[in-house]
mmCIF file of C-alpha atoms and ligand atoms in Angstrom:
data_model
loop_
_atom_site.group_PDB
_atom_site.id
_atom_site.type_symbol
_atom_site.label_atom_id
_atom_site.label_comp_id
_atom_site.label_asym_id
_atom_site.label_seq_id
_atom_site.Cartn_x
_atom_site.Cartn_y
_atom_site.Cartn_z
ATOM 1 C CA UNK A 1 47.901 102.386 9.235
ATOM 2 C CA UNK A 2 51.028 100.600 10.019
ATOM 3 C CA UNK A 3 53.818 103.346 10.454
ATOM 4 C CA UNK A 4 56.089 101.516 12.223
ATOM 5 C CA UNK A 5 57.032 97.463 12.221
ATOM 6 C CA UNK A 6 56.609 95.662 15.608
ATOM 7 C CA UNK A 7 53.535 98.148 16.753
ATOM 8 C CA UNK A 8 49.768 98.038 15.535
ATOM 9 C CA UNK A 9 47.890 99.577 12.478
ATOM 10 C CA UNK A 10 46.178 102.799 13.597
ATOM 11 C CA UNK A 11 42.657 103.456 12.431
ATOM 12 C CA UNK A 12 42.911 106.447 10.789
ATOM 13 C CA UNK A 13 40.486 108.643 8.564
ATOM 14 C CA UNK A 14 41.432 109.310 5.223
ATOM 15 C CA UNK A 15 39.891 109.986 1.778
ATOM 16 C CA UNK A 16 38.439 106.885 -0.836
ATOM 17 C CA UNK A 17 42.046 106.186 -2.391
ATOM 18 C CA UNK A 18 42.542 106.936 -6.194
ATOM 19 C CA UNK A 19 42.365 104.080 -8.505
ATOM 20 C CA UNK A 20 45.165 104.005 -10.860
ATOM 21 C CA UNK A 21 44.717 102.097 -14.553
ATOM 22 C CA UNK A 22 44.803 98.366 -13.973
ATOM 23 C CA UNK A 23 44.002 98.698 -10.812
ATOM 24 C CA UNK A 24 39.781 97.881 -8.906
ATOM 25 C CA UNK A 25 38.763 99.936 -5.918
ATOM 26 C CA UNK A 26 37.059 97.460 -3.519
ATOM 27 C CA UNK A 27 34.510 98.575 -1.052
ATOM 28 C CA UNK A 28 35.715 95.947 1.723
ATOM 29 C CA UNK A 29 33.405 93.734 4.136
ATOM 30 C CA UNK A 30 35.693 91.632 5.595
ATOM 31 C CA UNK A 31 39.468 90.966 5.934
ATOM 32 C CA UNK A 32 41.241 88.175 7.445
ATOM 33 C CA UNK A 33 44.054 88.815 10.092
ATOM 34 C CA UNK A 34 46.409 86.003 9.350
ATOM 35 C CA UNK A 35 49.898 84.711 10.534
ATOM 36 C CA UNK A 36 51.588 86.144 7.613
ATOM 37 C CA UNK A 37 50.015 89.401 8.161
ATOM 38 C CA UNK A 38 51.335 89.283 11.515
ATOM 39 C CA UNK A 39 54.793 88.716 9.996
ATOM 40 C CA UNK A 40 54.710 91.542 8.164
ATOM 41 C CA UNK A 41 53.402 94.030 10.542
ATOM 42 C CA UNK A 42 56.244 92.953 13.185
ATOM 43 C CA UNK A 43 58.995 93.019 10.210
ATOM 44 C CA UNK A 44 59.842 89.505 9.839
ATOM 45 C CA UNK A 45 58.586 88.506 6.376
ATOM 46 C CA UNK A 46 60.926 88.270 3.250
ATOM 47 C CA UNK A 47 58.871 90.485 1.555
ATOM 48 C CA UNK A 48 58.553 94.036 3.305
ATOM 49 C CA UNK A 49 56.608 96.752 2.281
ATOM 50 C CA UNK A 50 57.344 100.606 2.656
ATOM 51 C CA UNK A 51 55.708 103.020 5.687
ATOM 52 C CA UNK A 52 53.227 103.654 6.349
ATOM 53 C CA UNK A 53 51.124 101.049 4.722
ATOM 54 C CA UNK A 54 47.923 99.216 4.793
ATOM 55 C CA UNK A 55 48.191 95.449 5.769
ATOM 56 C CA UNK A 56 46.004 92.852 4.942
ATOM 57 C CA UNK A 57 46.843 90.169 2.330
ATOM 58 C CA UNK A 58 43.343 88.670 1.846
ATOM 59 C CA UNK A 59 40.178 90.645 2.088
ATOM 60 C CA UNK A 60 36.369 90.058 0.585
ATOM 61 C CA UNK A 61 33.851 93.053 -0.312
ATOM 62 C CA UNK A 62 32.599 94.574 -3.665
ATOM 63 C CA UNK A 63 33.984 95.929 -6.279
ATOM 64 C CA UNK A 64 32.906 100.163 -6.915
ATOM 65 C CA UNK A 65 34.951 101.090 -9.897
ATOM 66 C CA UNK A 66 37.353 99.044 -12.238
ATOM 67 C CA UNK A 67 37.616 98.481 -15.952
ATOM 68 C CA UNK A 68 37.515 95.047 -16.038
ATOM 69 C CA UNK A 69 34.954 94.214 -13.204
ATOM 70 C CA UNK A 70 31.435 95.224 -12.745
ATOM 71 C CA UNK A 71 30.513 97.838 -10.068
ATOM 72 C CA UNK A 72 28.449 95.341 -7.008
ATOM 73 C CA UNK A 73 30.761 92.199 -7.790
ATOM 74 C CA UNK A 74 31.552 90.274 -5.016
ATOM 75 C CA UNK A 75 34.893 89.808 -4.833
ATOM 76 C CA UNK A 76 38.028 88.204 -2.594
ATOM 77 C CA UNK A 77 41.750 90.083 -2.974
ATOM 78 C CA UNK A 78 44.263 88.207 -2.903
ATOM 79 C CA UNK A 79 48.034 88.683 -4.455
ATOM 80 C CA UNK A 80 49.490 91.284 -6.708
ATOM 81 C CA UNK A 81 51.587 92.118 -3.721
ATOM 82 C CA UNK A 82 48.238 93.463 -1.717
ATOM 83 C CA UNK A 83 48.920 93.792 2.186
ATOM 84 C CA UNK A 84 52.873 92.713 1.326
ATOM 85 C CA UNK A 85 54.489 95.288 -1.099
ATOM 86 C CA UNK A 86 51.614 97.760 -1.008
ATOM 87 C CA UNK A 87 48.206 98.674 0.525
ATOM 88 C CA UNK A 88 46.037 95.605 1.640
ATOM 89 C CA UNK A 89 42.626 94.924 2.695
ATOM 90 C CA UNK A 90 42.988 96.265 6.167
ATOM 91 C CA UNK A 91 40.299 99.328 5.495
ATOM 92 C CA UNK A 92 37.123 100.252 4.519
ATOM 93 C CA UNK A 93 38.311 100.799 0.910
ATOM 94 C CA UNK A 94 41.156 99.233 -0.713
ATOM 95 C CA UNK A 95 42.758 99.440 -4.340
ATOM 96 C CA UNK A 96 44.521 96.814 -5.624
ATOM 97 C CA UNK A 97 45.891 95.530 -8.909
ATOM 98 C CA UNK A 98 42.842 94.063 -11.637
ATOM 99 C CA UNK A 99 44.815 90.706 -11.193
ATOM 100 C CA UNK A 100 44.791 90.454 -7.695
ATOM 101 C CA UNK A 101 40.952 90.410 -7.771
ATOM 102 C CA UNK A 102 38.966 86.858 -7.863
ATOM 103 C CA UNK A 103 34.846 87.261 -7.629
ATOM 104 C CA UNK A 104 33.154 84.897 -5.517
ATOM 105 C CA UNK A 105 29.666 83.479 -6.044
ATOM 106 C CA UNK A 106 26.853 85.668 -5.238
ATOM 107 C CA UNK A 107 25.581 85.663 -1.411
ATOM 108 C CA UNK A 108 29.096 84.231 -0.425
ATOM 109 C CA UNK A 109 29.730 85.312 3.339
ATOM 110 C CA UNK A 110 32.604 88.058 3.108
ATOM 111 C CA UNK A 111 34.294 86.563 6.353
ATOM 112 C CA UNK A 112 34.497 82.882 4.257
ATOM 113 C CA UNK A 113 35.368 84.396 1.194
ATOM 114 C CA UNK A 114 38.758 86.291 2.520
ATOM 115 C CA UNK A 115 39.583 83.440 5.026
ATOM 116 C CA UNK A 116 39.214 80.210 2.745
ATOM 117 C CA UNK A 117 41.359 80.266 -0.040
ATOM 118 C CA UNK A 118 44.440 79.843 2.219
ATOM 119 C CA UNK A 119 43.959 76.970 4.284
ATOM 120 C CA UNK A 120 41.740 75.246 1.694
ATOM 121 C CA UNK A 121 44.695 75.625 -0.942
ATOM 122 C CA UNK A 122 47.527 74.994 1.329
ATOM 123 C CA UNK A 123 45.438 71.971 2.770
ATOM 124 C CA UNK A 124 44.594 70.592 -0.818
ATOM 125 C CA UNK A 125 48.204 70.995 -1.988
ATOM 126 C CA UNK A 126 49.571 69.290 1.208
ATOM 127 C CA UNK A 127 47.561 66.317 1.556
ATOM 128 C CA UNK A 128 47.765 65.893 -2.614
ATOM 129 C CA UNK A 129 50.731 67.777 -3.968
ATOM 130 C CA UNK A 130 53.329 67.501 -1.191
ATOM 131 C CA UNK A 131 52.380 64.881 0.843
ATOM 132 C CA UNK A 132 50.386 62.325 -2.182
ATOM 133 C CA UNK A 133 48.172 60.846 0.801
ATOM 134 C CA UNK A 134 46.853 57.382 -0.304
ATOM 135 C CA UNK A 135 43.587 55.844 0.990
ATOM 136 C CA UNK A 136 44.082 53.379 4.044
ATOM 137 C CA UNK A 137 47.450 55.543 5.345
ATOM 138 C CA UNK A 138 47.500 56.860 8.849
ATOM 139 C CA UNK A 139 48.087 60.302 8.734
ATOM 140 C CA UNK A 140 48.847 62.717 11.518
ATOM 141 C CA UNK A 141 47.975 66.674 11.450
ATOM 142 C CA UNK A 142 48.906 69.037 13.869
ATOM 143 C CA UNK A 143 47.423 72.535 14.904
ATOM 144 C CA UNK A 144 44.298 70.315 14.067
ATOM 145 C CA UNK A 145 41.799 72.646 15.368
ATOM 146 C CA UNK A 146 43.829 75.902 13.380
ATOM 147 C CA UNK A 147 42.235 76.982 10.288
ATOM 148 C CA UNK A 148 44.693 75.181 8.273
ATOM 149 C CA UNK A 149 44.969 71.890 10.504
ATOM 150 C CA UNK A 150 40.971 71.562 10.473
ATOM 151 C CA UNK A 151 40.570 71.520 6.525
ATOM 152 C CA UNK A 152 43.835 69.532 6.481
ATOM 153 C CA UNK A 153 42.198 66.968 8.596
ATOM 154 C CA UNK A 154 38.702 67.078 6.716
ATOM 155 C CA UNK A 155 40.597 66.613 3.396
ATOM 156 C CA UNK A 156 43.135 63.902 4.374
ATOM 157 C CA UNK A 157 39.597 61.678 5.346
ATOM 158 C CA UNK A 158 37.957 62.156 2.144
ATOM 159 C CA UNK A 159 41.602 61.151 0.967
ATOM 160 C CA UNK A 160 40.553 57.933 2.730
ATOM 161 C CA UNK A 161 43.295 58.515 4.987
ATOM 162 C CA UNK A 162 42.964 57.600 8.792
ATOM 163 C CA UNK A 163 43.301 60.982 10.247
ATOM 164 C CA UNK A 164 45.112 61.475 14.021
ATOM 165 C CA UNK A 165 44.096 65.477 15.076
ATOM 166 C CA UNK A 166 46.742 66.637 17.019
ATOM 167 C CA UNK A 167 46.317 69.882 19.089
ATOM 168 C CA UNK A 168 48.519 71.304 22.042
ATOM 169 C CA UNK A 169 45.792 72.653 24.507
ATOM 170 C CA UNK A 170 42.898 70.076 25.642
ATOM 171 C CA UNK A 171 40.254 73.113 25.243
ATOM 172 C CA UNK A 172 41.121 72.471 21.801
ATOM 173 C CA UNK A 173 40.676 68.484 21.672
ATOM 174 C CA UNK A 174 36.941 69.137 20.812
ATOM 175 C CA UNK A 175 37.638 71.123 17.953
ATOM 176 C CA UNK A 176 39.023 68.740 15.716
ATOM 177 C CA UNK A 177 37.040 68.397 12.772
ATOM 178 C CA UNK A 178 35.238 64.546 12.584
ATOM 179 C CA UNK A 179 36.202 61.973 11.363
ATOM 180 C CA UNK A 180 39.846 63.049 13.079
ATOM 181 C CA UNK A 181 40.741 60.811 16.490
ATOM 182 C CA UNK A 182 41.687 64.022 18.639
ATOM 183 C CA UNK A 183 44.857 63.292 20.704
ATOM 184 C CA UNK A 184 46.905 65.894 22.596
ATOM 185 C CA UNK A 185 50.505 66.226 21.208
ATOM 186 C CA UNK A 186 51.943 66.137 25.096
ATOM 187 C CA UNK A 187 50.296 62.494 24.654
ATOM 188 C CA UNK A 188 51.423 61.751 21.466
ATOM 189 C CA UNK A 189 52.932 58.315 21.044
ATOM 190 C CA UNK A 190 52.862 55.352 18.757
ATOM 191 C CA UNK A 191 49.873 54.057 20.978
ATOM 192 C CA UNK A 192 47.966 57.006 20.826
ATOM 193 C CA UNK A 193 48.137 57.579 17.532
ATOM 194 C CA UNK A 194 47.222 53.779 16.780
ATOM 195 C CA UNK A 195 50.138 52.528 15.257
ATOM 196 C CA UNK A 196 53.197 54.184 13.213
ATOM 197 C CA UNK A 197 52.658 57.021 10.900
ATOM 198 C CA UNK A 198 52.566 57.312 7.113
ATOM 199 C CA UNK A 199 52.793 61.056 6.610
ATOM 200 C CA UNK A 200 52.274 63.986 8.383
ATOM 201 C CA UNK A 201 51.228 67.004 7.483
ATOM 202 C CA UNK A 202 52.668 69.778 10.618
ATOM 203 C CA UNK A 203 51.119 73.425 10.524
ATOM 204 C CA UNK A 204 53.011 74.069 14.081
ATOM 205 C CA UNK A 205 56.671 73.549 13.417
ATOM 206 C CA UNK A 206 59.271 73.960 16.474
ATOM 207 C CA UNK A 207 59.099 71.381 19.400
ATOM 208 C CA UNK A 208 56.367 69.622 17.653
ATOM 209 C CA UNK A 209 58.028 68.870 14.453
ATOM 210 C CA UNK A 210 60.873 66.829 16.310
ATOM 211 C CA UNK A 211 58.428 64.998 17.792
ATOM 212 C CA UNK A 212 56.197 63.781 14.908
ATOM 213 C CA UNK A 213 59.173 62.943 12.797
ATOM 214 C CA UNK A 214 60.292 60.166 15.331
ATOM 215 C CA UNK A 215 57.321 58.820 14.771
ATOM 216 C CA UNK A 216 57.011 58.213 11.090
ATOM 217 C CA UNK A 217 57.816 54.737 8.898
ATOM 218 C CA UNK A 218 60.598 54.480 6.799
ATOM 219 C CA UNK A 219 60.054 55.945 3.460
ATOM 220 C CA UNK A 220 56.921 58.230 5.430
ATOM 221 C CA UNK A 221 56.671 61.819 4.830
ATOM 222 C CA UNK A 222 56.427 64.696 6.987
ATOM 223 C CA UNK A 223 54.998 68.054 4.923
ATOM 224 C CA UNK A 224 55.472 71.125 6.985
ATOM 225 C CA UNK A 225 53.117 73.934 6.403
ATOM 226 C CA UNK A 226 53.721 76.548 9.233
ATOM 227 C CA UNK A 227 55.890 77.511 12.385
ATOM 228 C CA UNK A 228 53.171 79.125 14.763
ATOM 229 C CA UNK A 229 55.155 77.159 17.791
ATOM 230 C CA UNK A 230 58.272 78.129 16.860
ATOM 231 C CA UNK A 231 60.889 78.939 13.864
ATOM 232 C CA UNK A 232 63.632 76.503 14.762
ATOM 233 C CA UNK A 233 64.102 72.824 15.333
ATOM 234 C CA UNK A 234 66.578 71.063 15.684
ATOM 235 C CA UNK A 235 67.412 67.339 14.062
ATOM 236 C CA UNK A 236 70.359 64.527 14.656
ATOM 237 C CA UNK A 237 71.449 64.246 11.231
ATOM 238 C CA UNK A 238 72.632 60.388 11.651
ATOM 239 C CA UNK A 239 69.191 59.690 13.364
ATOM 240 C CA UNK A 240 67.609 61.860 9.975
ATOM 241 C CA UNK A 241 69.421 59.233 7.584
ATOM 242 C CA UNK A 242 68.621 56.341 9.373
ATOM 243 C CA UNK A 243 64.757 57.204 10.192
ATOM 244 C CA UNK A 244 64.852 57.573 6.302
ATOM 245 C CA UNK A 245 61.663 59.929 6.495
ATOM 246 C CA UNK A 246 61.273 62.811 3.873
ATOM 247 C CA UNK A 247 60.726 66.546 4.745
ATOM 248 C CA UNK A 248 58.686 68.514 2.786
ATOM 249 C CA UNK A 249 57.923 72.319 2.623
ATOM 250 C CA UNK A 250 54.412 73.128 1.875
ATOM 251 C CA UNK A 251 54.599 76.478 -0.031
ATOM 252 C CA UNK A 252 51.069 78.007 -1.410
ATOM 253 C CA UNK A 253 52.914 81.237 -2.816
ATOM 254 C CA UNK A 254 54.549 79.113 -5.547
ATOM 255 C CA UNK A 255 51.151 76.441 -5.690
ATOM 256 C CA UNK A 256 48.708 79.128 -5.585
ATOM 257 C CA UNK A 257 47.413 78.989 -9.021
ATOM 258 C CA UNK A 258 47.965 74.625 -9.413
ATOM 259 C CA UNK A 259 45.381 74.356 -6.232
ATOM 260 C CA UNK A 260 43.042 77.359 -7.107
ATOM 261 C CA UNK A 261 40.611 75.258 -8.558
ATOM 262 C CA UNK A 262 40.350 72.731 -5.951
ATOM 263 C CA UNK A 263 40.364 75.465 -3.438
ATOM 264 C CA UNK A 264 37.156 76.889 -5.238
ATOM 265 C CA UNK A 265 35.330 73.456 -5.168
ATOM 266 C CA UNK A 266 36.333 73.505 -1.162
ATOM 267 C CA UNK A 267 34.489 77.137 -1.090
ATOM 268 C CA UNK A 268 31.392 75.783 -2.616
ATOM 269 C CA UNK A 269 31.493 72.885 0.094
ATOM 270 C CA UNK A 270 32.370 75.191 2.812
ATOM 271 C CA UNK A 271 29.118 77.642 2.148
ATOM 272 C CA UNK A 272 27.006 74.588 2.059
ATOM 273 C CA UNK A 273 28.146 73.296 5.322
ATOM 274 C CA UNK A 274 29.437 69.793 3.812
ATOM 275 C CA UNK A 275 33.248 71.635 5.250
ATOM 276 C CA UNK A 276 33.869 73.076 8.315
ATOM 277 C CA UNK A 277 36.177 76.013 8.745
ATOM 278 C CA UNK A 278 36.003 78.006 11.928
ATOM 279 C CA UNK A 279 35.802 81.587 11.588
ATOM 280 C CA UNK A 280 36.083 84.343 14.583
ATOM 281 C CA UNK A 281 35.222 88.011 13.565
ATOM 282 C CA UNK A 282 36.078 90.874 15.269
ATOM 283 C CA UNK A 283 34.909 94.487 14.895
ATOM 284 C CA UNK A 284 37.944 96.430 13.085
ATOM 285 C CA UNK A 285 38.309 98.661 15.637
ATOM 286 C CA UNK A 286 38.906 95.487 17.786
ATOM 287 C CA UNK A 287 41.972 94.605 15.878
ATOM 288 C CA UNK A 288 44.453 93.979 19.131
ATOM 289 C CA UNK A 289 42.608 91.580 20.860
ATOM 290 C CA UNK A 290 41.643 89.870 17.299
ATOM 291 C CA UNK A 291 46.041 89.925 16.932
ATOM 292 C CA UNK A 292 46.284 88.806 20.590
ATOM 293 C CA UNK A 293 43.768 85.438 20.293
ATOM 294 C CA UNK A 294 46.045 84.812 17.026
ATOM 295 C CA UNK A 295 49.321 85.648 18.537
ATOM 296 C CA UNK A 296 48.863 83.478 21.655
ATOM 297 C CA UNK A 297 47.009 80.599 19.996
ATOM 298 C CA UNK A 298 43.633 81.300 21.473
ATOM 299 C CA UNK A 299 41.831 81.866 18.577
ATOM 300 C CA UNK A 300 39.877 78.670 16.894
ATOM 301 C CA UNK A 301 40.239 79.149 13.494
ATOM 302 C CA UNK A 302 40.487 81.446 11.144
ATOM 303 C CA UNK A 303 40.305 85.717 12.547
ATOM 304 C CA UNK A 304 38.727 88.193 10.207
ATOM 305 C CA UNK A 305 37.752 91.589 10.647
ATOM 306 C CA UNK A 306 34.379 93.244 9.789
ATOM 307 C CA UNK A 307 34.200 96.659 8.104
HETATM 308 N N1 NAP B 401 53.359 77.105 3.590
HETATM 309 C C1 NAP B 401 51.864 78.137 3.114
HETATM 310 O O1 NAP B 401 51.983 78.157 2.526
HETATM 311 C C2 NAP B 401 51.332 77.927 4.197
HETATM 312 C C3 NAP B 401 49.782 78.671 4.330
HETATM 313 C C4 NAP B 401 48.614 78.898 5.233
HETATM 314 C C5 NAP B 401 49.178 78.886 6.080
HETATM 315 N N2 NAP B 401 50.513 78.840 6.802
HETATM 316 C C6 NAP B 401 50.993 78.957 8.226
HETATM 317 O O2 NAP B 401 50.459 77.733 9.065
HETATM 318 C C7 NAP B 401 50.396 77.490 10.052
HETATM 319 C C8 NAP B 401 48.895 77.499 10.578
HETATM 320 O O3 NAP B 401 48.108 78.484 9.782
HETATM 321 P P1 NAP B 401 46.769 78.689 10.319
HETATM 322 O O4 NAP B 401 45.795 79.897 9.635
HETATM 323 O O5 NAP B 401 46.065 77.366 10.375
HETATM 324 O O6 NAP B 401 46.328 79.127 12.028
HETATM 325 P P2 NAP B 401 45.994 78.695 13.073
HETATM 326 O O7 NAP B 401 44.640 78.820 12.970
HETATM 327 O O8 NAP B 401 46.026 80.363 14.045
HETATM 328 O O9 NAP B 401 46.422 77.493 13.907
HETATM 329 C C9 NAP B 401 48.068 77.504 14.165
HETATM 330 C C10 NAP B 401 48.038 76.150 15.326
HETATM 331 O O10 NAP B 401 48.944 76.552 15.857
HETATM 332 C C11 NAP B 401 49.366 75.842 17.276
HETATM 333 N N3 NAP B 401 50.552 76.904 18.174
HETATM 334 C C12 NAP B 401 51.552 76.209 18.863
HETATM 335 N N4 NAP B 401 51.850 77.421 19.389
HETATM 336 C C13 NAP B 401 51.403 78.496 18.932
HETATM 337 C C14 NAP B 401 51.385 80.403 19.610
HETATM 338 N N5 NAP B 401 52.633 79.872 20.437
HETATM 339 N N6 NAP B 401 50.692 80.992 18.977
HETATM 340 C C15 NAP B 401 49.945 80.631 17.966
HETATM 341 N N7 NAP B 401 49.022 79.420 17.528
HETATM 342 C C16 NAP B 401 50.167 78.160 18.063
HETATM 343 C C17 NAP B 401 48.120 76.126 17.842
HETATM 344 O O11 NAP B 401 47.359 74.989 17.822
HETATM 345 P P3 NAP B 401 47.397 74.275 19.453
HETATM 346 O O12 NAP B 401 46.838 75.295 20.165
HETATM 347 O O13 NAP B 401 46.715 73.107 19.205
HETATM 348 O O14 NAP B 401 48.896 74.096 19.528
HETATM 349 C C18 NAP B 401 46.999 77.016 16.492
HETATM 350 O O15 NAP B 401 45.788 76.240 16.443
HETATM 351 C C19 NAP B 401 51.304 79.217 10.683
HETATM 352 O O16 NAP B 401 52.449 79.564 10.511
HETATM 353 C C20 NAP B 401 50.813 80.094 8.978
HETATM 354 O O17 NAP B 401 51.403 81.104 8.716
HETATM 355 C C21 NAP B 401 51.745 78.408 5.550
#
């Protein structure tokens, strides 16, 4: 239960919540700890809940009671304001709007079920809808060992791109998925990238964004996904106009419905192991440790809580 922005939620005992009409009660098995959740917990997001509240914008489990979903159905929850405007999935039981409940295939690992949609949907939107990657293009992906970054490397390579996976620390070089070429951000140059870039998909922002902008060819594209390395970046407007590189936002909230079917296809491939999304699992009572790994960038891929 989150009682004050800027602190961590406390584990508390509470009765199973009441289910109003139009809502589904879920027994949560796993919940994602994501950057969006931390922004909300910190009180640093555009949409904030009244406190106290249960955070958790994405979770997975089984239906306990619902007017529209059968009991025992494996589902994930996302949207409908869950974990953002009202109680979400960091709890053994969650009550969410029926529209925020999406069935997942029987036997899907709950940690994968609660973690795949945001990286899969974002990777797909960034590569296909926003950066519009074409076969043969040279594309750099920053934060390439992160959740969105790792999937973006794989989705861009499948689109026929030659992919350079950029990471911030040496320990992550080995975690850039094949067939991406792993390069350290501090060593990223036109030479180490293999030439000028046609496009960049940036999951890190901050100073890294300034660096990569300078390596993209004229009329190239930079699709910005996230800002883990900093919310601000500086650009010299004269240089920006001269470079003629488009800086494009990727927003899964506005594109979620558009990419939902593609993300579901990617879930099947993640479940079968054809695509890889690393997930760290932590017991629910070790939230502080899970948050610390995500905040410091030490986590490899997604972070999930087991309930
Ligand atoms: N626009 C959208 O719709 C959308 C959708 C999903 C996610 N996102 C955002 O995309 C970003 C990446 O998400 P993700 O799930 O891939 O996160 P992630 O797995 O934690 O990866 C983020 C990467 O950022 C790098 N990083 C640099 N400085 C960091 C710091 N101080 N703390 C933490 N990480 C740092 C790390 O890579 P290195 O160690 O290699 O530097 C890390 O692997 C987040 O900002 C998230 O909010 C946006």
